[in-house]
Amino acid sequence: MNEGWLNDDYLILFSEAEIEDALKKYGISESLPGYVLLGLRGWDDFIVRDSSGKIYCVPTVPIDKQYLKEQELPKSATLKADSRFKGKIKWYVKPLVFGGNPNEKGNLTWVTHEQHSQLVVWWNNQYRTLKKQNA
C-alpha cells in the first residue's frame, strides 16, 4: 500500500498483491462487476479500473455505476507521505448520500482500513436495499 499526497489529493493506492483482497473486502464486484479497485482518492472516492483500462472515481457510498467519473492517474507519481494520516481514513458517520453534512463537526471521524471496509459494505447494503424499495 502506498499512501500520501499528490498535489491536493490524498491517495491510498493498493499494491498489485493487495488488489484482490481489497476488491473482496469492499464488495466492489457486487456493485461494479468487472471493475478492479486500485485505491482511494481523498478518502471519499474509490479509484477503479474497468476491463478496457479506463480509470474512474466513484464515491465509497454509494458505489453505483451512475456516479462513475473518468479520472487520470499519473503513471509514475511519487506520493508525499504524511504521518498524520497514515493508516487512517476519514469517514462521515452519516454518509452524505443519506443526508449527512460534511461540515457538521460530529459527523466526521477517522477509522482504520479494516473498519472502513466494514462501514463501506454495510452502508452500501443499506443504499441498495433502499434503492430496491423505491424502485
Coordinates of C-alpha atoms in Angstrom, one line a residue:
M1 CA 0.0 0.0 0.0
N2 CA 1.3 3.4 -0.9
E3 CA -0.4 6.5 0.6
G4 CA 0.3 10.2 0.6
W5 CA -0.4 13.5 -1.1
L6 CA -0.4 14.0 -4.8
N7 CA -0.9 17.8 -5.2
D8 CA -4.2 18.4 -3.3
D9 CA -5.4 14.8 -3.2
Y10 CA -4.6 12.3 -0.5
L11 CA -4.3 8.9 -2.3
I12 CA -4.2 5.4 -1.0
L13 CA -3.0 3.1 -3.7
F14 CA -3.2 -0.7 -3.3
S15 CA -0.2 -2.8 -4.4
E16 CA -0.8 -5.5 -7.0
A17 CA -0.7 -8.0 -4.2
E18 CA -3.4 -6.2 -2.2
I19 CA -5.9 -5.5 -5.0
E20 CA -7.7 -8.9 -4.9
D21 CA -8.1 -8.8 -1.2
A22 CA -9.3 -5.1 -1.2
L23 CA -11.8 -6.0 -4.0
K24 CA -13.3 -8.7 -1.9
K25 CA -13.3 -6.8 1.4
Y26 CA -15.1 -3.8 -0.1
G27 CA -17.5 -5.9 -2.2
I28 CA -16.7 -4.0 -5.4
S29 CA -17.8 -6.8 -7.6
E30 CA -21.3 -6.7 -6.3
S31 CA -21.8 -3.1 -7.3
L32 CA -19.3 -2.8 -10.2
P33 CA -18.8 -6.2 -11.8
G34 CA -15.7 -6.3 -13.9
Y35 CA -14.0 -3.3 -12.2
V36 CA -10.8 -3.5 -10.3
L37 CA -10.2 -1.5 -7.1
L38 CA -6.9 0.5 -7.3
G39 CA -7.3 2.6 -4.2
L40 CA -8.9 5.7 -2.7
R41 CA -8.8 9.4 -3.6
G42 CA -9.4 12.0 -0.9
W43 CA -10.9 9.3 1.4
D44 CA -14.3 9.8 -0.1
D45 CA -13.8 8.1 -3.5
F46 CA -12.6 4.8 -4.8
I47 CA -10.3 4.7 -7.8
V48 CA -11.4 1.8 -10.0
R49 CA -10.4 0.5 -13.5
D50 CA -12.7 -1.1 -16.0
S51 CA -11.9 -4.0 -18.3
S52 CA -10.8 -1.7 -21.1
G53 CA -8.2 0.0 -18.8
K54 CA -10.1 3.3 -18.2
I55 CA -9.8 4.7 -14.7
Y56 CA -12.7 6.2 -12.8
C57 CA -13.5 7.6 -9.3
V58 CA -16.7 6.6 -7.6
P59 CA -18.0 7.5 -4.1
T60 CA -17.3 4.9 -1.4
V61 CA -21.0 5.3 -0.6
P62 CA -22.8 4.7 -2.8
I63 CA -20.8 2.5 -5.1
D64 CA -23.1 2.9 -8.1
K65 CA -22.2 2.9 -11.8
Q66 CA -24.2 6.1 -12.3
Y67 CA -21.6 8.0 -10.2
L68 CA -18.5 6.9 -12.1
K69 CA -16.4 9.8 -13.2
E70 CA -13.4 9.3 -15.5
Q71 CA -10.1 10.1 -13.8
E72 CA -6.5 10.2 -14.8
L73 CA -3.8 8.7 -12.6
P74 CA -0.2 9.7 -13.3
K75 CA 1.8 6.7 -14.4
S76 CA 4.8 7.4 -12.2
A77 CA 3.8 9.8 -9.4
T78 CA 5.6 10.0 -6.1
L79 CA 3.2 10.4 -3.2
K80 CA 4.3 12.7 -0.4
A81 CA 3.9 10.8 2.9
D82 CA 2.0 12.4 5.8
S83 CA 2.3 10.6 9.1
R84 CA -0.8 12.4 10.4
F85 CA -3.0 10.3 8.1
K86 CA -1.0 7.0 7.7
G87 CA -3.3 4.1 8.3
K88 CA -6.4 6.3 8.8
I89 CA -9.4 7.0 6.6
K90 CA -11.7 9.9 7.0
W91 CA -15.3 8.8 7.5
Y92 CA -18.7 10.6 7.7
V93 CA -20.7 9.0 10.5
K94 CA -23.8 9.7 8.4
P95 CA -22.8 9.4 4.8
L96 CA -23.6 12.4 2.5
V97 CA -26.0 10.3 0.3
F98 CA -28.1 9.7 3.5
G99 CA -28.2 13.3 4.4
G100 CA -25.0 13.7 6.3
N101 CA -23.4 17.1 6.5
P102 CA -19.7 17.2 5.7
N103 CA -19.4 20.5 7.7
E104 CA -21.1 19.2 10.9
K105 CA -18.3 18.6 13.4
G106 CA -19.8 15.5 14.9
N107 CA -20.2 13.8 11.5
L108 CA -16.5 13.3 10.9
T109 CA -14.3 10.6 12.4
W110 CA -11.2 8.7 11.5
V111 CA -11.3 4.9 11.1
T112 CA -8.8 2.1 10.3
H113 CA -8.7 0.5 6.9
E114 CA -10.4 -2.6 8.3
Q115 CA -13.2 -0.5 9.9
H116 CA -13.5 1.4 6.6
S117 CA -14.2 -1.7 4.6
Q118 CA -16.8 -2.9 7.0
L119 CA -18.6 0.5 7.0
V120 CA -18.5 0.8 3.2
V121 CA -20.0 -2.7 2.9
W122 CA -22.7 -2.0 5.5
W123 CA -23.7 1.4 4.1
N124 CA -23.8 0.2 0.5
N125 CA -26.1 -2.7 1.5
Q126 CA -28.4 -0.1 3.1
Y127 CA -28.2 2.0 -0.1
R128 CA -29.1 -1.0 -2.4
T129 CA -31.9 -2.0 -0.1
L130 CA -33.5 1.5 -0.1
K131 CA -32.9 1.8 -3.9
K132 CA -34.8 -1.5 -4.5
Q133 CA -37.6 -0.4 -2.2
N134 CA -38.0 2.9 -4.0
A135 CA -37.9 1.3 -7.5

